[in-house]
Amino acid sequence: MIPVREFAGQYVAVFGLGRTGLATVRALQAGGAKVHAWDDNEAARQRATEQGFDLVDINKRDWQQYSALILSPGIPFRYPEPHRVVKLARMVGVEIIGDMELFARAVNALPEHARPKIVGVTGTNGKSTTTSLIGHILRKAGKDARVGGNIGVGVLDMAPLHASAIYVLELSSYQLDLIESLKCDVSVLLNITPDHLERHGGMQGYVEAKSRIFDNQTDSDVAIIGMDTMPTQIMLARMAAKKRQLCVGVSSEYALGRGISVVEGVLFDSQNGRATEVGDLSEIKTLPGQHNYQNAAAAYAACRALGVDATVIMDAMASFPGLAHRQEVVGKVGKVNFVNDSKATNGQAAVQALRSYPRVFWIGGGVPKSEGLADVRPYFGHIEKAYLIGEAQAQFSRELGDAVPHLKCGTLRRAVAEALQDARDCDDEDPIVLLSPACASFDQFKDFEDRGDAFKHLVSGLMSESEKLQATIS
């Protein structure tokens, strides 16, 4: 745990008692704050009580007593409408921040020589893979890398601050909205495509939230920016012109004259203006597809900025185990391969999987995003047949129309069964059933992990014992 002493002896309100909120309460109490914690959700309050937390309904308290409101990232801050506790805090001028800002203040309270390095990673897609890959490389290089934030361990639940440590943090747009003083030695912005727009008041607000990862950087810091989406291209051009920090472009679509590029699977470093071949990413089975090439390029750039040798980076990438629910090969039933890409909660994320396979039996659907299948449309030709589930099935059926054969299945169980039958009957030697929903999961599942686990459970139930053994070995 990282104790936060910023508010020692003061009253602080914490709203939201999920993983982040509970970690925040512990860190504040360890630093001597008087914490009033609450959640509108009765089940969340019950879990907190069972873990020994004392709760206070902050909706009914005098807000003049609070020095700060610490808001969990899932709570509406500005859009579509601020939560009631946000309005209460604003009425009396109580500052509103998040757990990442508490972390930043704990770091900034240390003497400069005692502060750890911080790597921040954000983007619409690829955050978790890139964050995990950077952590993996740094550990293989003998560094004390600590990975957390929006992935795995909440930032305040991480090991105490130490000067030799490198904190590699995944940052969501919600978390970035609630920071003021976080300064990353290395900031990574992978891409920006429409997502969570209702929480940011539109695309401009979303872009502004993502750009906050570069706030507070100076000329000794590094900004790594993906060049494969238009908003990030514009951002890099503006930042490079200001020359406030060193800017490094990365791309898996373009050969950059200066930056990090991947061309036909081969990684090139041209930061000094001359392209040098670093290694072949296509040989790394846990990083399939062009989108993962960009993730790898960004991780390479980040680790080079931290002084890791290029050869060490490539050797470490070769041993990267990959992440669950991200183009995860989960098993084979007869000749049919099943791939779990449940993390694809929007169209652009699903595109990254579809473009990796020329012909798939695709399972999609759930809670649709505003853009629907607009991003997926250019890859309709990769879909042999679609199996639609959840709230989106009627909308997706209309969007697919006559262009793609499809079946409205309703449930994931039926979709898996129907896809297996059709894939068995096709002429392909190794057909692929791909779950890459292009939707959120909340209509039928707790989250994308729950959806992916359900998919894996269904596939496992269809596999023979020998197939299960082979899946474990591979």
Coordinates of C-alpha atoms in Angstrom, one line a residue:
M1 CA 0.0 0.0 0.0
I2 CA 1.0 3.6 -0.6
P3 CA 0.0 5.8 2.4
V4 CA -1.3 9.2 1.4
R5 CA -0.4 11.8 4.0
E6 CA -1.7 14.8 2.1
F7 CA -4.9 15.0 4.2
A8 CA -3.6 13.9 7.6
G9 CA -6.0 15.0 10.4
Q10 CA -8.5 16.2 7.9
Y11 CA -11.9 14.9 6.8
V12 CA -12.1 13.5 3.3
A13 CA -15.1 12.1 1.4
V14 CA -14.6 9.0 -0.7
F15 CA -17.4 8.0 -3.1
G16 CA -17.4 4.7 -4.9
L17 CA -16.5 1.5 -3.1
G18 CA -15.2 -0.8 -5.8
R19 CA -11.6 -1.9 -6.0
T20 CA -10.3 1.7 -6.5
G21 CA -12.5 3.2 -3.8
L22 CA -11.5 0.7 -1.1
A23 CA -7.8 1.0 -1.9
T24 CA -8.3 4.8 -1.6
V25 CA -9.9 4.5 1.8
R26 CA -7.0 2.3 3.1
A27 CA -4.3 4.6 1.8
L28 CA -5.9 7.8 3.2
Q29 CA -6.5 6.1 6.6
A30 CA -2.9 4.9 6.7
G31 CA -1.9 8.5 6.1
G32 CA -3.9 9.8 9.0
A33 CA -7.0 11.2 7.2
K34 CA -10.5 11.0 8.7
V35 CA -12.4 9.2 5.9
H36 CA -16.1 9.2 5.2
A37 CA -16.8 6.6 2.6
W38 CA -20.0 5.8 0.7
D39 CA -21.5 4.2 -2.3
D40 CA -25.0 4.4 -3.7
N41 CA -25.0 0.6 -4.4
E42 CA -26.2 -1.4 -1.5
A43 CA -24.2 -4.5 -2.5
A44 CA -21.0 -2.4 -2.7
R45 CA -21.7 -1.1 0.8
Q46 CA -22.3 -4.6 2.1
R47 CA -19.0 -5.8 0.7
A48 CA -17.2 -2.9 2.3
T49 CA -18.8 -3.4 5.6
E50 CA -17.9 -7.1 5.5
Q51 CA -14.3 -6.1 5.0
G52 CA -14.4 -3.9 8.1
F53 CA -14.9 -0.5 6.7
D54 CA -17.1 2.1 8.6
L55 CA -19.4 3.9 6.2
V56 CA -20.9 7.4 6.4
D57 CA -23.7 8.6 4.0
I58 CA -21.9 11.7 2.7
N59 CA -25.1 12.8 0.9
K60 CA -26.4 13.8 4.4
R61 CA -23.3 15.4 5.8
D62 CA -22.1 19.0 6.0
W63 CA -19.8 19.4 3.1
Q64 CA -18.0 22.3 4.6
Q65 CA -16.1 19.8 6.8
Y66 CA -14.4 18.0 3.8
S67 CA -11.0 18.9 2.4
A68 CA -11.5 16.8 -0.7
L69 CA -13.9 14.4 -2.5
I70 CA -12.1 11.4 -3.9
L71 CA -14.2 10.1 -6.8
S72 CA -13.9 6.6 -8.2
P73 CA -13.4 6.7 -12.0
G74 CA -16.7 5.1 -12.8
I75 CA -18.7 7.9 -11.3
P76 CA -20.0 10.7 -13.7
F77 CA -17.8 13.8 -13.1
R78 CA -19.0 16.2 -15.9
Y79 CA -21.1 14.3 -18.4
P80 CA -23.8 13.2 -19.1
E81 CA -24.6 14.9 -15.8
P82 CA -22.4 15.2 -12.7
H83 CA -23.4 12.9 -9.9
R84 CA -25.1 14.4 -6.9
V85 CA -22.0 14.2 -4.7
V86 CA -20.0 16.1 -7.4
K87 CA -22.6 18.9 -7.3
L88 CA -22.5 19.0 -3.5
A89 CA -18.7 19.3 -3.5
R90 CA -18.8 22.0 -6.1
M91 CA -21.4 24.0 -4.2
V92 CA -18.9 24.6 -1.3
G93 CA -15.7 24.6 -3.3
V94 CA -14.4 21.1 -2.2
E95 CA -11.7 19.9 -4.6
I96 CA -12.6 16.7 -6.6
I97 CA -9.7 14.3 -7.5
G98 CA -9.1 10.6 -8.0
D99 CA -6.8 7.9 -6.8
M100 CA -4.2 8.8 -9.5
E101 CA -3.9 12.3 -8.2
L102 CA -3.4 11.0 -4.6
F103 CA -0.6 8.8 -6.0
A104 CA 0.9 11.8 -7.7
R105 CA 0.8 13.9 -4.5
A106 CA 2.4 11.1 -2.5
V107 CA 5.2 11.0 -5.1
N108 CA 5.6 14.8 -5.2
A109 CA 5.8 15.0 -1.4
L110 CA 9.1 13.1 -1.7
P111 CA 12.5 14.8 -2.2
E112 CA 13.3 14.7 -6.0
H113 CA 16.1 12.2 -5.6
A114 CA 13.8 9.8 -3.8
R115 CA 11.0 9.8 -6.4
P116 CA 10.4 6.7 -8.5
K117 CA 10.1 6.8 -12.3
I118 CA 6.6 6.8 -13.7
V119 CA 5.4 5.4 -17.0
G120 CA 1.8 6.2 -18.0
V121 CA 0.0 4.4 -20.8
T122 CA -3.4 5.4 -22.3
G123 CA -5.3 5.1 -25.5
T124 CA -8.7 3.9 -26.7
N125 CA -7.3 0.4 -27.4
G126 CA -4.2 -1.6 -26.5
K127 CA -3.6 0.0 -23.0
S128 CA -3.5 -3.2 -21.0
T129 CA -1.3 -5.1 -23.5
T130 CA 1.2 -2.3 -23.8
T131 CA 1.3 -1.6 -20.0
S132 CA 1.9 -5.3 -19.3
L133 CA 4.5 -5.6 -22.0
I134 CA 6.5 -2.7 -20.7
G135 CA 6.4 -4.2 -17.2
H136 CA 7.5 -7.6 -18.6
I137 CA 10.4 -6.1 -20.5
L138 CA 11.6 -4.0 -17.6
R139 CA 11.5 -7.0 -15.3
K140 CA 13.5 -9.1 -17.7
A141 CA 16.0 -6.2 -17.9
G142 CA 16.4 -6.4 -14.1
K143 CA 14.4 -3.4 -13.2
D144 CA 12.0 -3.1 -10.2
A145 CA 8.9 -2.6 -12.4
R146 CA 5.5 -2.3 -10.7
V147 CA 2.4 -2.6 -13.0
G148 CA -1.0 -1.4 -12.0
G149 CA -3.6 1.4 -12.2
N150 CA -6.5 0.6 -14.5
I151 CA -5.1 -2.9 -14.8
G152 CA -4.6 -5.5 -12.1
V153 CA -3.6 -3.8 -8.8
G154 CA -5.1 -0.4 -8.0
V155 CA -2.4 2.3 -7.9
L156 CA -2.7 2.9 -4.1
D157 CA -2.6 -0.8 -3.4
M158 CA 0.8 -1.1 -5.1
A159 CA 4.1 -1.6 -3.2
P160 CA 5.3 1.5 -1.2
L161 CA 7.2 4.2 -3.1
H162 CA 10.9 3.6 -3.7
A163 CA 13.4 5.6 -5.7
S164 CA 14.7 2.5 -7.6
A165 CA 11.2 1.5 -8.7
I166 CA 9.4 2.1 -12.0
Y167 CA 5.7 2.4 -11.8
V168 CA 4.0 1.4 -15.1
L169 CA 0.5 2.6 -14.9
E170 CA -2.5 2.1 -17.2
L171 CA -4.6 5.2 -17.2
S172 CA -8.2 5.4 -18.4
S173 CA -9.8 8.6 -19.7
Y174 CA -11.9 8.6 -16.5
Q175 CA -8.8 8.6 -14.3
L176 CA -7.1 11.2 -16.4
D177 CA -10.1 13.5 -16.0
L178 CA -9.4 13.5 -12.2
I179 CA -5.6 14.3 -12.2
E180 CA -3.9 17.6 -11.7
S181 CA -0.2 17.0 -10.8
L182 CA 0.7 13.6 -12.2
K183 CA 4.0 13.9 -14.0
C184 CA 5.1 10.9 -16.1
D185 CA 8.7 10.5 -17.0
V186 CA 7.4 8.5 -20.0
S187 CA 3.9 9.0 -21.3
V188 CA 2.4 6.7 -24.0
L189 CA -0.7 7.6 -26.0
L190 CA -1.5 4.7 -28.4
N191 CA -4.5 5.8 -30.3
I192 CA -7.8 7.8 -30.1
T193 CA -11.0 6.6 -31.7
P194 CA -14.6 7.4 -30.5
D195 CA -15.3 5.7 -27.1
H196 CA -17.0 6.8 -23.9
L197 CA -18.1 9.9 -25.6
E198 CA -21.2 10.3 -23.4
R199 CA -18.8 10.6 -20.4
H200 CA -16.7 13.4 -22.0
G201 CA -19.3 15.5 -23.7
G202 CA -18.2 14.4 -27.2
M203 CA -15.0 13.7 -29.1
Q204 CA -13.3 16.9 -28.2
G205 CA -13.7 16.3 -24.5
Y206 CA -12.5 12.7 -24.9
V207 CA -9.3 13.9 -26.8
E208 CA -8.7 16.5 -24.1
A209 CA -9.0 13.9 -21.4
K210 CA -6.4 11.6 -23.1
S211 CA -4.0 14.5 -23.7
R212 CA -3.8 15.1 -19.9
I213 CA -1.3 12.3 -19.7
F214 CA 1.3 14.8 -21.1
D215 CA 0.4 17.5 -18.5
N216 CA 3.3 18.5 -16.3
Q217 CA 6.0 16.9 -18.5
T218 CA 9.3 18.9 -19.0
D219 CA 12.2 18.7 -21.3
S220 CA 13.7 15.7 -19.5
D221 CA 10.5 13.6 -20.2
V222 CA 9.4 11.6 -23.2
A223 CA 6.0 11.5 -24.9
I224 CA 5.4 8.5 -27.1
I225 CA 2.4 8.9 -29.5
G226 CA 0.8 6.5 -31.9
M227 CA 0.6 7.9 -35.4
D228 CA -2.1 5.6 -36.7
T229 CA -5.2 7.7 -35.8
M230 CA -5.8 11.3 -36.9
P231 CA -6.4 12.8 -33.5
T232 CA -3.0 11.5 -32.3
Q233 CA -1.2 12.7 -35.4
I234 CA -2.5 16.2 -34.8
M235 CA -1.5 16.0 -31.2
L236 CA 2.0 14.9 -32.0
A237 CA 2.5 17.7 -34.5
R238 CA 1.3 20.4 -32.0
M239 CA 3.4 19.0 -29.1
A240 CA 6.5 18.6 -31.3
A241 CA 6.2 22.3 -32.3
K242 CA 6.1 23.4 -28.7
K243 CA 9.3 21.4 -27.8
R244 CA 8.3 21.0 -24.2
Q245 CA 9.3 17.4 -24.1
L246 CA 10.9 14.8 -26.4
C247 CA 8.2 13.5 -28.7
V248 CA 8.5 10.0 -30.4
G249 CA 6.1 8.8 -33.0
V250 CA 5.3 5.1 -33.4
S251 CA 3.4 3.4 -36.2
S252 CA 2.5 0.0 -37.5
E253 CA 1.0 1.5 -40.7
Y254 CA 3.6 4.0 -41.9
A255 CA 7.4 4.0 -42.2
L256 CA 8.3 7.0 -40.2
G257 CA 11.3 9.1 -41.1
R258 CA 12.0 9.7 -37.4
G259 CA 10.5 7.4 -34.8
I260 CA 9.6 3.8 -34.3
S261 CA 7.9 1.9 -37.2
V262 CA 6.8 -1.7 -38.0
V263 CA 6.9 -2.6 -41.7
E264 CA 5.6 -6.0 -42.7
G265 CA 6.2 -7.3 -39.1
V266 CA 9.7 -5.9 -38.8
L267 CA 10.5 -3.3 -36.1
F268 CA 12.6 -0.4 -37.2
D269 CA 14.1 2.3 -35.0
S270 CA 14.8 5.6 -36.8
Q271 CA 14.9 8.0 -33.8
N272 CA 18.3 9.3 -35.0
G273 CA 17.0 9.8 -38.6
R274 CA 18.4 6.5 -39.9
A275 CA 16.3 3.3 -39.9
T276 CA 17.8 0.4 -38.0
E277 CA 16.2 -3.0 -38.1
V278 CA 15.6 -4.2 -34.5
G279 CA 13.7 -7.5 -34.9
D280 CA 10.9 -9.5 -36.4
L281 CA 7.7 -9.1 -34.4
S282 CA 5.8 -11.6 -36.6
E283 CA 7.6 -14.4 -34.8
I284 CA 6.1 -13.5 -31.5
K285 CA 2.9 -15.5 -31.3
T286 CA 1.4 -13.7 -28.3
L287 CA 1.5 -10.4 -30.2
P288 CA -0.5 -11.2 -33.3
G289 CA -1.8 -8.6 -35.7
Q290 CA -1.0 -5.0 -36.8
H291 CA -2.5 -3.5 -33.7
N292 CA -0.1 -5.5 -31.5
Y293 CA 2.8 -4.4 -33.6
Q294 CA 1.9 -0.8 -32.6
N295 CA 1.7 -1.9 -29.0
A296 CA 5.1 -3.5 -29.3
A297 CA 6.6 -0.4 -31.0
A298 CA 5.3 1.8 -28.2
A299 CA 6.6 -0.6 -25.5
Y300 CA 10.0 -0.6 -27.3
A301 CA 10.1 3.2 -27.4
A302 CA 9.2 3.4 -23.7
C303 CA 11.8 0.9 -22.6
R304 CA 14.5 2.5 -24.8
A305 CA 13.7 5.8 -23.2
L306 CA 14.4 4.2 -19.8
G307 CA 17.8 2.9 -21.0
V308 CA 17.0 -0.7 -21.8
D309 CA 19.1 -2.2 -24.7
A310 CA 17.3 -3.0 -27.9
T311 CA 18.5 -6.7 -27.8
V312 CA 17.2 -7.1 -24.3
I313 CA 13.8 -5.7 -25.3
M314 CA 13.4 -8.1 -28.2
D315 CA 14.5 -11.1 -26.1
A316 CA 11.9 -10.1 -23.5
M317 CA 9.1 -9.6 -26.0
A318 CA 9.7 -13.2 -27.2
S319 CA 8.8 -14.5 -23.8
F320 CA 5.8 -12.3 -23.2
P321 CA 2.9 -14.5 -22.2
G322 CA 0.1 -12.3 -23.6
L323 CA -3.1 -11.3 -21.9
A324 CA -6.4 -13.1 -21.4
H325 CA -9.4 -11.9 -23.5
R326 CA -7.2 -10.3 -26.1
Q327 CA -7.0 -12.6 -29.2
E328 CA -6.5 -15.4 -26.8
V329 CA -6.5 -18.8 -28.4
V330 CA -8.5 -20.9 -25.9
G331 CA -8.8 -24.2 -27.6
K332 CA -9.7 -26.4 -30.5
V333 CA -12.7 -28.6 -31.0
G334 CA -12.0 -31.0 -33.8
K335 CA -10.6 -28.8 -36.6
V336 CA -12.2 -25.6 -35.2
N337 CA -10.1 -23.0 -33.4
F338 CA -11.7 -20.7 -30.8
V339 CA -10.3 -17.2 -30.2
N340 CA -11.4 -15.1 -27.2
D341 CA -11.2 -11.4 -27.9
S342 CA -13.8 -10.3 -25.4
K343 CA -11.8 -7.2 -24.6
A344 CA -13.0 -5.8 -28.0
T345 CA -15.7 -3.6 -26.5
N346 CA -15.9 -1.2 -29.5
G347 CA -15.8 -1.5 -33.3
Q348 CA -12.2 -0.3 -33.7
A349 CA -11.0 -2.9 -31.2
A350 CA -12.9 -5.7 -33.1
V351 CA -11.3 -4.5 -36.4
Q352 CA -7.9 -5.3 -35.0
A353 CA -8.9 -8.9 -34.6
L354 CA -10.9 -9.2 -37.9
R355 CA -8.0 -7.8 -39.9
S356 CA -5.7 -10.5 -38.4
Y357 CA -7.8 -13.3 -39.9
P358 CA -8.9 -13.5 -43.5
R359 CA -12.0 -15.7 -42.8
V360 CA -13.8 -16.1 -39.5
F361 CA -17.1 -17.2 -38.0
W362 CA -17.7 -14.1 -35.9
I363 CA -19.6 -13.7 -32.6
G364 CA -20.5 -10.1 -32.0
G365 CA -23.0 -8.1 -29.9
G366 CA -23.8 -6.9 -26.5
V367 CA -24.4 -3.3 -25.6
P368 CA -23.6 -1.3 -28.8
K369 CA -21.5 1.8 -28.9
S370 CA -22.7 4.9 -30.8
E371 CA -20.7 4.1 -33.9
G372 CA -22.2 0.6 -34.2
L373 CA -20.4 -1.4 -36.9
A374 CA -19.1 1.6 -38.9
D375 CA -15.4 0.7 -38.2
V376 CA -16.1 -3.0 -38.9
R377 CA -17.7 -2.5 -42.3
P378 CA -14.5 -2.5 -44.3
Y379 CA -13.8 -6.0 -42.9
F380 CA -17.2 -7.5 -43.7
G381 CA -15.4 -9.6 -46.3
H382 CA -13.4 -11.3 -43.5
I383 CA -16.6 -12.6 -41.9
E384 CA -17.9 -15.9 -43.3
K385 CA -20.9 -15.8 -41.0
A386 CA -21.9 -13.7 -38.0
Y387 CA -23.6 -14.9 -34.8
L388 CA -25.3 -12.0 -33.0
I389 CA -26.0 -11.7 -29.3
G390 CA -27.4 -9.3 -26.7
E391 CA -29.0 -5.9 -27.1
A392 CA -27.1 -5.2 -30.3
Q393 CA -28.4 -8.1 -32.3
A394 CA -31.2 -6.3 -34.0
Q395 CA -29.1 -3.2 -34.8
F396 CA -26.2 -5.3 -36.0
S397 CA -28.5 -7.4 -38.2
R398 CA -29.7 -4.3 -39.9
E399 CA -26.1 -3.1 -40.4
L400 CA -24.9 -6.4 -41.8
G401 CA -27.9 -6.7 -44.0
D402 CA -27.3 -8.9 -47.1
A403 CA -23.6 -8.2 -47.0
V404 CA -22.8 -10.8 -44.4
P405 CA -24.8 -14.0 -43.7
H406 CA -25.8 -13.9 -40.0
L407 CA -28.0 -15.4 -37.3
K408 CA -29.6 -13.7 -34.4
C409 CA -28.7 -16.0 -31.5
G410 CA -29.5 -14.0 -28.4
T411 CA -27.2 -15.8 -26.1
L412 CA -23.5 -16.6 -26.2
R413 CA -24.2 -20.3 -25.6
R414 CA -26.3 -20.6 -28.7
A415 CA -23.8 -18.5 -30.7
V416 CA -21.0 -20.8 -29.8
A417 CA -23.0 -23.9 -30.7
E418 CA -24.2 -22.5 -34.1
A419 CA -20.7 -21.2 -35.0
L420 CA -19.1 -24.6 -34.2
Q421 CA -21.6 -26.4 -36.3
D422 CA -21.0 -24.2 -39.3
A423 CA -17.3 -24.1 -38.9
R424 CA -17.2 -27.9 -38.8
D425 CA -19.1 -28.1 -42.0
C426 CA -16.9 -25.6 -43.9
D427 CA -14.0 -26.5 -46.3
D428 CA -11.3 -24.7 -44.3
E429 CA -8.6 -26.9 -42.7
D430 CA -8.4 -24.7 -39.6
P431 CA -11.5 -22.6 -39.3
I432 CA -11.7 -19.9 -36.6
V433 CA -14.6 -19.0 -34.4
L434 CA -13.8 -15.5 -33.1
L435 CA -15.5 -13.8 -30.2
S436 CA -14.8 -10.1 -30.8
P437 CA -18.0 -8.4 -29.8
A438 CA -17.5 -4.8 -30.7
C439 CA -19.8 -4.0 -27.8
A440 CA -19.8 -3.6 -24.0
S441 CA -20.9 -6.6 -22.0
F442 CA -23.2 -5.2 -19.4
D443 CA -26.5 -6.5 -20.8
Q444 CA -25.6 -10.2 -20.1
F445 CA -22.3 -10.2 -18.2
K446 CA -20.6 -8.4 -15.3
D447 CA -17.8 -7.2 -17.5
F448 CA -15.7 -8.2 -20.5
E449 CA -13.7 -10.7 -18.3
D450 CA -16.9 -12.4 -17.3
R451 CA -18.0 -12.6 -20.9
G452 CA -14.6 -14.0 -22.0
D453 CA -14.6 -16.5 -19.1
A454 CA -18.1 -17.7 -20.1
F455 CA -16.8 -18.2 -23.7
K456 CA -13.8 -20.2 -22.5
H457 CA -16.1 -22.3 -20.3
L458 CA -18.4 -23.1 -23.2
V459 CA -15.5 -24.0 -25.4
S460 CA -13.9 -26.2 -22.7
G461 CA -17.2 -28.0 -22.3
L462 CA -17.1 -28.9 -26.0
M463 CA -13.5 -30.2 -26.0
S464 CA -12.3 -33.8 -25.5
E465 CA -9.8 -34.6 -22.8
S466 CA -7.0 -34.9 -25.3
E467 CA -7.9 -31.5 -26.8
K468 CA -7.9 -29.9 -23.4
L469 CA -4.4 -31.3 -22.7
Q470 CA -3.1 -30.0 -26.0
A471 CA -4.5 -26.6 -25.3
T472 CA -2.7 -26.5 -21.9
I473 CA 0.6 -27.6 -23.5
S474 CA 0.4 -25.0 -26.3

